[in-house]
Each structure stands twice: as structure tokens, then as C-alpha cells.
mmCIF file of C-alpha atoms in Angstrom:
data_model
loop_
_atom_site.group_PDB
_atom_site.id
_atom_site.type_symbol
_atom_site.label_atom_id
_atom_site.label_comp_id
_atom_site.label_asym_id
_atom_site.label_seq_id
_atom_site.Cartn_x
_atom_site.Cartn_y
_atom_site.Cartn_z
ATOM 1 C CA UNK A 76 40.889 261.227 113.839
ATOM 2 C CA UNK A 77 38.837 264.266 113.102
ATOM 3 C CA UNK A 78 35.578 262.256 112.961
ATOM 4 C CA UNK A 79 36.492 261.178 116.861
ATOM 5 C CA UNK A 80 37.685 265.048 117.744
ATOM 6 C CA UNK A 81 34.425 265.995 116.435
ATOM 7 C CA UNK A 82 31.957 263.495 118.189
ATOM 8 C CA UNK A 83 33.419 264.847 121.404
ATOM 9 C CA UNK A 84 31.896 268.338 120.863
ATOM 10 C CA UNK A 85 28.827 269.330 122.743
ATOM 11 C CA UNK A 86 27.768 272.019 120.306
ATOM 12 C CA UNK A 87 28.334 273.877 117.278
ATOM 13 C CA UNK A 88 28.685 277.452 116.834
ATOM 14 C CA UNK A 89 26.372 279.300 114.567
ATOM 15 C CA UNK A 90 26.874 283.377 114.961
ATOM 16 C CA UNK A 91 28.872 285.608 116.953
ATOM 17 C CA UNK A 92 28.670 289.238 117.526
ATOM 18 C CA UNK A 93 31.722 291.268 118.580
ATOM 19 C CA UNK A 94 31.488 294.484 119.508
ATOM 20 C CA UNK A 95 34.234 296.717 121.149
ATOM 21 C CA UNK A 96 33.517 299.636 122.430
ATOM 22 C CA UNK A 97 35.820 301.293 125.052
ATOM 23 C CA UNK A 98 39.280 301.619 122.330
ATOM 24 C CA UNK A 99 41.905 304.296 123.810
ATOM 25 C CA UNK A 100 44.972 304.567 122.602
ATOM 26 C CA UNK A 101 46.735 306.504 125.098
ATOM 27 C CA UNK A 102 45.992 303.927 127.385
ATOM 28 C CA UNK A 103 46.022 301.279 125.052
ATOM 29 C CA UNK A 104 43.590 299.583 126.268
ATOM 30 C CA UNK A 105 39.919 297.600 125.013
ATOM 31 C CA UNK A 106 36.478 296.846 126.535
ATOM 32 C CA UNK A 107 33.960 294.791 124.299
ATOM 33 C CA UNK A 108 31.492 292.267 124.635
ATOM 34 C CA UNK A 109 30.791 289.257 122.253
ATOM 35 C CA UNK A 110 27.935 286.901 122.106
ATOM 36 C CA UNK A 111 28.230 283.570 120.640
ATOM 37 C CA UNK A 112 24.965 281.222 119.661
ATOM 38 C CA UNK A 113 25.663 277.677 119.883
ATOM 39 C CA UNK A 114 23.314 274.985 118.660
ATOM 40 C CA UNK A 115 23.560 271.980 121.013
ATOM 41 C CA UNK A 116 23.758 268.480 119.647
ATOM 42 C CA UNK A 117 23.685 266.631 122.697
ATOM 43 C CA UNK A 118 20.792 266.263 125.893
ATOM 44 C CA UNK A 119 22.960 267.542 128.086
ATOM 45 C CA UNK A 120 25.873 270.102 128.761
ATOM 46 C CA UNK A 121 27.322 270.782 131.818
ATOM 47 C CA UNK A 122 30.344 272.804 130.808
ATOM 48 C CA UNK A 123 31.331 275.291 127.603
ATOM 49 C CA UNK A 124 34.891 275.928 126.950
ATOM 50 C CA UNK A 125 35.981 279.277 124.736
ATOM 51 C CA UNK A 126 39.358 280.163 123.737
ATOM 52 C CA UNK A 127 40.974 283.287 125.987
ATOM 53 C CA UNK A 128 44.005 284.513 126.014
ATOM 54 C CA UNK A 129 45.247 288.296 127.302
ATOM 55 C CA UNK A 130 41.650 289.472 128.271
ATOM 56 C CA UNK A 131 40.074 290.087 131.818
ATOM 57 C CA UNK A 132 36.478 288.356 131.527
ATOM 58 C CA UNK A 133 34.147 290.152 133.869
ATOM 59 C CA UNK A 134 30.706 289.032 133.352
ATOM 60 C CA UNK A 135 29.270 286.028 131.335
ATOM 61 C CA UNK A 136 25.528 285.515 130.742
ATOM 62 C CA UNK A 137 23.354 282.510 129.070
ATOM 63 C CA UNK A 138 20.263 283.702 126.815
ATOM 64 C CA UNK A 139 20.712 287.610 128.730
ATOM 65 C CA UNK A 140 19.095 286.457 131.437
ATOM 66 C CA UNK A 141 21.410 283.821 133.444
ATOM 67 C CA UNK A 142 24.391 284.896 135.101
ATOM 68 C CA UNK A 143 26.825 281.902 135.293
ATOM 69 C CA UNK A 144 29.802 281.057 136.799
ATOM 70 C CA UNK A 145 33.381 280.756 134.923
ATOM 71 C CA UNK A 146 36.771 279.750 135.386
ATOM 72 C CA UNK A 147 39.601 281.178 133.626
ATOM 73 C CA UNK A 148 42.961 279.146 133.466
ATOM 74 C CA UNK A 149 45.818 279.163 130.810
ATOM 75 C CA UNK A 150 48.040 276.613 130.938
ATOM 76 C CA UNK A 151 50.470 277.585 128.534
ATOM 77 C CA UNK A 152 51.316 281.002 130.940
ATOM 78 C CA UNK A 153 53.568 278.552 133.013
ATOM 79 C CA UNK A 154 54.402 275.463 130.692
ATOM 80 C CA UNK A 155 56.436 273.600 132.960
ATOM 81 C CA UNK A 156 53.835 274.125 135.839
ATOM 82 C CA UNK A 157 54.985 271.357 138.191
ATOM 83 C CA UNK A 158 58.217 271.019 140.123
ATOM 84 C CA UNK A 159 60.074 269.050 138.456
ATOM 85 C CA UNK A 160 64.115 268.305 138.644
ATOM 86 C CA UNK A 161 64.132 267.745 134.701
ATOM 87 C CA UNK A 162 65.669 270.515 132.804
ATOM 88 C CA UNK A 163 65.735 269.360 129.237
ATOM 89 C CA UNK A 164 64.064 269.975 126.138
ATOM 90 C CA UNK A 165 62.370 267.229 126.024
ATOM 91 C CA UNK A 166 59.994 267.857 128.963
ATOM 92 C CA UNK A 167 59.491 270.984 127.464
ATOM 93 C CA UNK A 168 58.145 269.736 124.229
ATOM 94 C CA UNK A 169 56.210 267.151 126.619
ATOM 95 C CA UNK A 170 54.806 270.298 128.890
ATOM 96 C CA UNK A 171 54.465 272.349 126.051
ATOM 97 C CA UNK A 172 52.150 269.944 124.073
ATOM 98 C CA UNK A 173 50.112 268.769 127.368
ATOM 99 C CA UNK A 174 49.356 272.648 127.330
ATOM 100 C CA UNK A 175 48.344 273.089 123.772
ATOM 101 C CA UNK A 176 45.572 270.184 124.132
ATOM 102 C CA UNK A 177 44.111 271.304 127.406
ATOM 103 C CA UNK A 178 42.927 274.291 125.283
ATOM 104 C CA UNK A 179 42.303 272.460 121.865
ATOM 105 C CA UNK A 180 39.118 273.777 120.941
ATOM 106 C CA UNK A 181 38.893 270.880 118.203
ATOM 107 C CA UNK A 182 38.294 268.775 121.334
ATOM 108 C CA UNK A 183 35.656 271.602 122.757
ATOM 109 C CA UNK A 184 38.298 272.772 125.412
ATOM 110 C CA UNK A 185 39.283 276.372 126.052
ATOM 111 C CA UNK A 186 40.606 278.661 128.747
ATOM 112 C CA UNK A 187 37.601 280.069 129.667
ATOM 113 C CA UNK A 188 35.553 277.306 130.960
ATOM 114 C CA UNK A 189 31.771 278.062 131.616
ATOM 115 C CA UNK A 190 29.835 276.420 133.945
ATOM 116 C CA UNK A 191 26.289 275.465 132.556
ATOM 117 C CA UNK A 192 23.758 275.596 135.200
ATOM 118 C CA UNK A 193 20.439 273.555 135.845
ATOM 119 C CA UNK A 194 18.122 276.414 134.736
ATOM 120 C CA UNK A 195 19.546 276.138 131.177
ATOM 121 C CA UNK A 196 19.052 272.236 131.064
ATOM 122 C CA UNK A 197 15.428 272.286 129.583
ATOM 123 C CA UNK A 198 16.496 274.905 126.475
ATOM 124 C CA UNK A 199 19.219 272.439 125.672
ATOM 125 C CA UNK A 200 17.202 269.311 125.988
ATOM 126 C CA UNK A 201 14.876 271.067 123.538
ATOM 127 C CA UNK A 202 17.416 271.981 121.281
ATOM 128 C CA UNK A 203 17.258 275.493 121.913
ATOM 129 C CA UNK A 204 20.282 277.761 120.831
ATOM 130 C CA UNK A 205 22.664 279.133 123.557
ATOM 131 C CA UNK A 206 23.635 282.513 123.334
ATOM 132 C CA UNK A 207 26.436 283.038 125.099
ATOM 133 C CA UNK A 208 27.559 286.614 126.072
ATOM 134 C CA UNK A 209 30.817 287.570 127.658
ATOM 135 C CA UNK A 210 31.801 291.284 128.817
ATOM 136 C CA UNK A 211 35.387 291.100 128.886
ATOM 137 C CA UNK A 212 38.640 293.728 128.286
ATOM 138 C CA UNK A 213 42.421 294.323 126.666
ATOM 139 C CA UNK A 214 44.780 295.762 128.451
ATOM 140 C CA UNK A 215 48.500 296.632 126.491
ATOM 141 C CA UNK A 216 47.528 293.624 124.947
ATOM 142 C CA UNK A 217 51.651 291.782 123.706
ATOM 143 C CA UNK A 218 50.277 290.250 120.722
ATOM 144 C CA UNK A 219 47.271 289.528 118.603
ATOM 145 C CA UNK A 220 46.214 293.258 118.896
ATOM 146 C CA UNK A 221 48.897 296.117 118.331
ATOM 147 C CA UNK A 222 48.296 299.832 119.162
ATOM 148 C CA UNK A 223 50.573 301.861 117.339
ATOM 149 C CA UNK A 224 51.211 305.269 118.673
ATOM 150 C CA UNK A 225 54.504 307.060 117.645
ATOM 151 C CA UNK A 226 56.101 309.145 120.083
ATOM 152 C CA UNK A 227 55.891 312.530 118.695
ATOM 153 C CA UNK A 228 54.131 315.881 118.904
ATOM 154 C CA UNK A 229 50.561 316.554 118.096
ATOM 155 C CA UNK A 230 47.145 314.710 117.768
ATOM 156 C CA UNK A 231 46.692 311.200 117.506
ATOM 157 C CA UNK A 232 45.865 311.846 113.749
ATOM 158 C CA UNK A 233 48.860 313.922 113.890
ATOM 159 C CA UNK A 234 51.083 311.128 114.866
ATOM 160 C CA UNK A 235 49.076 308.436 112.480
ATOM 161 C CA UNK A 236 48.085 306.624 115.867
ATOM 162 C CA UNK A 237 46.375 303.143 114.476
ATOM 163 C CA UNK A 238 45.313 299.734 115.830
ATOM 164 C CA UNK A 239 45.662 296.870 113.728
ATOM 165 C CA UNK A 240 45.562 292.838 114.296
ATOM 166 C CA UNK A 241 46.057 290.071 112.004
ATOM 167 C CA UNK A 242 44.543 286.634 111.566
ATOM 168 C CA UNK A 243 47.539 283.937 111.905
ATOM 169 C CA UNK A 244 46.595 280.530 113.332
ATOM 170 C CA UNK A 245 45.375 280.767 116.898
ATOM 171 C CA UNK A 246 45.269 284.506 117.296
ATOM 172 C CA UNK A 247 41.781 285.362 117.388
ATOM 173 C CA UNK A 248 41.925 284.217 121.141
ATOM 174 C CA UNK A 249 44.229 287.064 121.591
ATOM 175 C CA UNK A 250 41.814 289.782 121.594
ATOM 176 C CA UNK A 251 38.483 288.117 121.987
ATOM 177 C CA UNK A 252 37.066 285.373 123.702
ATOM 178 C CA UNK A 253 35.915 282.766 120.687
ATOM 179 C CA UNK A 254 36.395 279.122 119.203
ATOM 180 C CA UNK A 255 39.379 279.582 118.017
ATOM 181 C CA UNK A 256 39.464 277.217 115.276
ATOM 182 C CA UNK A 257 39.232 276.835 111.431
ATOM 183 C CA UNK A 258 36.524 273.941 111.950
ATOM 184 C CA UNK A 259 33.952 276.318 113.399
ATOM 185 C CA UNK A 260 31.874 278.707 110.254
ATOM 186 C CA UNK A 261 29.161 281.136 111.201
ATOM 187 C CA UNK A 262 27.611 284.154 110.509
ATOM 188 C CA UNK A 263 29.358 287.309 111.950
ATOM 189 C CA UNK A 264 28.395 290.629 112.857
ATOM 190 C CA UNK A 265 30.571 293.111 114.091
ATOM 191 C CA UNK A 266 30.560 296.472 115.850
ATOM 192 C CA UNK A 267 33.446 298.902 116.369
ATOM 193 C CA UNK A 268 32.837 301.938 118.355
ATOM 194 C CA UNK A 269 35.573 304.698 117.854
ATOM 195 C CA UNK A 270 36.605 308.226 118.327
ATOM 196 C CA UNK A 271 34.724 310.716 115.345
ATOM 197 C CA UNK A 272 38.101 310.820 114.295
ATOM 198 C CA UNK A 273 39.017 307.296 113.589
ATOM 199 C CA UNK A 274 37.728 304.761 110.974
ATOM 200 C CA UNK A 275 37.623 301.404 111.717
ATOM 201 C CA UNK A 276 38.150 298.699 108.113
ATOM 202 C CA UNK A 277 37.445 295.092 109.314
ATOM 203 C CA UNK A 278 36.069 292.018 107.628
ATOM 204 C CA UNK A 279 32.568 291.851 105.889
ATOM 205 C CA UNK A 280 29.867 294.493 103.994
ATOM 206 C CA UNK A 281 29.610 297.581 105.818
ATOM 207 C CA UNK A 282 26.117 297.859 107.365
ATOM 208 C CA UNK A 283 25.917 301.012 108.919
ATOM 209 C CA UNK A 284 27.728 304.011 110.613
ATOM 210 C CA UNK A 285 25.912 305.554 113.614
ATOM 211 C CA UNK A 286 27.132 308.950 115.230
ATOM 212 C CA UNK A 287 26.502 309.434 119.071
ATOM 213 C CA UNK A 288 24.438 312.304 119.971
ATOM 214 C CA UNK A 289 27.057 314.373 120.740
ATOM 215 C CA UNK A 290 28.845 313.350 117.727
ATOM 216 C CA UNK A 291 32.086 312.251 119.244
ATOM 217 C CA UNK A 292 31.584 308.575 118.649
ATOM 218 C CA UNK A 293 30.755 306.536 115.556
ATOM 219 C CA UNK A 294 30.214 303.053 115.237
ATOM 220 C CA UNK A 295 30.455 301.055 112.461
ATOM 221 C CA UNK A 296 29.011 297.549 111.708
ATOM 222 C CA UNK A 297 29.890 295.214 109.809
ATOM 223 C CA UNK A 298 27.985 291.422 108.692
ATOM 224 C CA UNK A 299 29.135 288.825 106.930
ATOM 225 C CA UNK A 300 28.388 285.168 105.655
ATOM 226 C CA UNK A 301 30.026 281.963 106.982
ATOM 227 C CA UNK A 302 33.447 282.190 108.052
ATOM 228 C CA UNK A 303 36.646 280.998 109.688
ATOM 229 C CA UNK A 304 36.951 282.592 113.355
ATOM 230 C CA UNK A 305 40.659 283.201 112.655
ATOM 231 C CA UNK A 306 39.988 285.437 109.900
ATOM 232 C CA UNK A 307 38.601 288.259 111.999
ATOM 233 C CA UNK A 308 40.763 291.370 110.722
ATOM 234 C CA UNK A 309 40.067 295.087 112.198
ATOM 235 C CA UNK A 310 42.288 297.963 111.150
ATOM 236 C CA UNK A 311 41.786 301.298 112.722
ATOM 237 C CA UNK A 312 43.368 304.296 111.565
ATOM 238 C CA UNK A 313 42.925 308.513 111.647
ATOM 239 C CA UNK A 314 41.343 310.168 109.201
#
């Protein structure tokens, strides 16, 4: 069964970058971008499907110079979706699992379906990778993601403010737009921009840590060799 999910897949991923860069706690809220390469393995693709849930996408690009055209839709917000007079568990299940595979992305679906347009044809024919960038954003994000911010006097170090998420099945989606599944390996790199205060501890070898000018801001960045997408871990905490 895994051999037929797999022949059904228009492309395989190779590298992703995520970076965030906008984190505020008070607000508790995220803007990042991430850029995923995909090598095709077919003549022709017409759509690409990435796994979204919670974000606002805003912008998504092909090779950072096409602006395409996207759909978001998420069909597990509303399970039972059509009118229906049945009221029992077992439509639910039925709903529920009609849901789930609309966005299986061992199947190469998604929520966040991109359109692939006719410029892009020739690169793919070629077998030319895909780099596909997405600005997107978190806003009190309910789960995958999880500002803690205690409600007491003082400074955010103070209070031991920290962000943390964690890397159960099907929760990378949560808080970045990916292919959420343990079938898809690349390479990683990773970029967390945060208050000269804070100290971001994800996945991977620590690169580098850049200051801003102004020295408010650090970033750090992280790489790392093949791995799961679901294993993506960031912790940020106060000095």
C-alpha cells in the first residue's frame, strides 16, 4: 500500500529552511517564512499541496521570482461539513476520516494547495528543483506552539516568559507550513530571530549567532542532516 501512496507523489522534498522572525510574547504572536526545495519526479505538475494548520499564509513564491496563486482549506475545522440529518457517531468517524485523507500528505495532499503555473513547466520538465517559499504567520496559536507567560510583575525574564513546541505526530503543521510526514528526510536549516534577551535551543549544530546593529536582536541558526519533519523542536527561554 505504501508503494501505491508513494507512486502518487509528484515530488520529493530535499531541504527546507525555516526561519521566524517576528516572535512577541505579549502578543503572542509569529511571522516567519520557510522555503522548501522539491525535486520533481514527474514531467509535469500542476498543483503542490503542504500541510497548514493555524497560520495566515500571505505570500507564496516559486524559485523567488514567481508569485503564484494558493488556496487554503482545512477540512477538519468543520468535520461534519454538509447538512446532514444523521447525528451519530458513526458519521462522525466517517466525516472525520474523509477529512484526515483530504490532507494526507502520504498521498501529496495538504491544506495549502499551490497552484503551479505555466512559467515553471520547463524547470520541471528539466528536472530542475522547486524552491518553494511561503511568508506566512501565528497568531495565539491553540496548539503545536505554546507561549508561556505567567501573569505576574516584572520583565519577561522576570516572569520566565518561554515558547516551547513539541514534535508529536502531525504537529509540525501547527506552526509551519511543511510535509508533514515521517516519509519525507531532508536537510534542514533553521533561523530563529529573538529579543537580545532570549535564547532560542532547537534541533541541529548551532551555526551561528548574529546580533542586529543595534544589538537588540540575535539570531541563531541552526543545520542539520536528514531528518523527520515532525521532529522540528524549538525552545525559547530568558536568559
Amino acid at each position: 500500500m505504501k508503494k501505491d501512496k508513494e507512486i502518487l507523489k509528484p515530488y520529493k522534498l530535499s531541504h527546507q529552511i525555516l526561519s521566524l522572525t517576528g516572535i512577541n510574547f505579549t502578543r503572542q504572536t509569529v511571522i516567519g517564512f520557510t522555503e522548501l526545495t522539491l525535486i520533481p519526479s514527474k514531467d509535469s505538475i500542476r498543483y503542490i499541496w503542504l500541510n497548514c494548520k493555524q497560520c495566515c499564509v500571505y505570500r507564496v513564491t516559486l524559485n523567488d521570482t514567481l508569485e503564484v496563486q494558493f488556496q487554503y482549506s482545512d477540512p477538519l475545522l468543520e468535520v461534519c461539513q454538509q447538512d446532514s440529518k444523521q447525528r451519530n457517531l458513526e458519521y462522525l468517524n466517517k466525516s472525520q476520516l474523509t477529512g484526515v485523507t483530504a490532507v494526507d500528505p502520504e498521498i501529496g495532499r495538504g491544506e495549502l494547495v499551490i497552484t503551479v503555473p505555466l512559467e515553471a513547466q520547463n524547470m520541471i520538465q528539466e528536472g530542475k528543483p522547486l524552491r518553494v517559499g511561503v511568508e506566512f504567520s501565528l497568531e495565539k496559536p491553540q496548539s503545536g506552539l505554546h507561549f508561556v507567560v505567567p501573569n505576574t510583575e516584572g520583565t519577561l525574564v522576570e516572569k520566565g516568559a518561554h515558547m516551547f513546541t513539541y514534535g508529536n505526530e502531525n504537529s509540525a503543521r501547527l506552526w509551519f507550513p511543511c510535509i508533514d510526514t515521517w516519509s519525507e528526510v531532508c536537510t534542514w536549516r533553521l533561523e530563529f530571530t529573538v529579543d537580545e534577551f532570549m535564547t532560542a535551543v532547537s534541533c541541529g549544530d548551532l551555526l551561528e549567532v548574529v546580533y542586529t546593529q543595534d544589538m537588540r536582536r540575535k539570531t541563531f541558526t541552526t543545520i542539520f542532516q536528514p531528518q523527520h519533519v515532525p521532529q522540528i523542536l524549538l525552545l525559547l527561554l530568558g536568559k
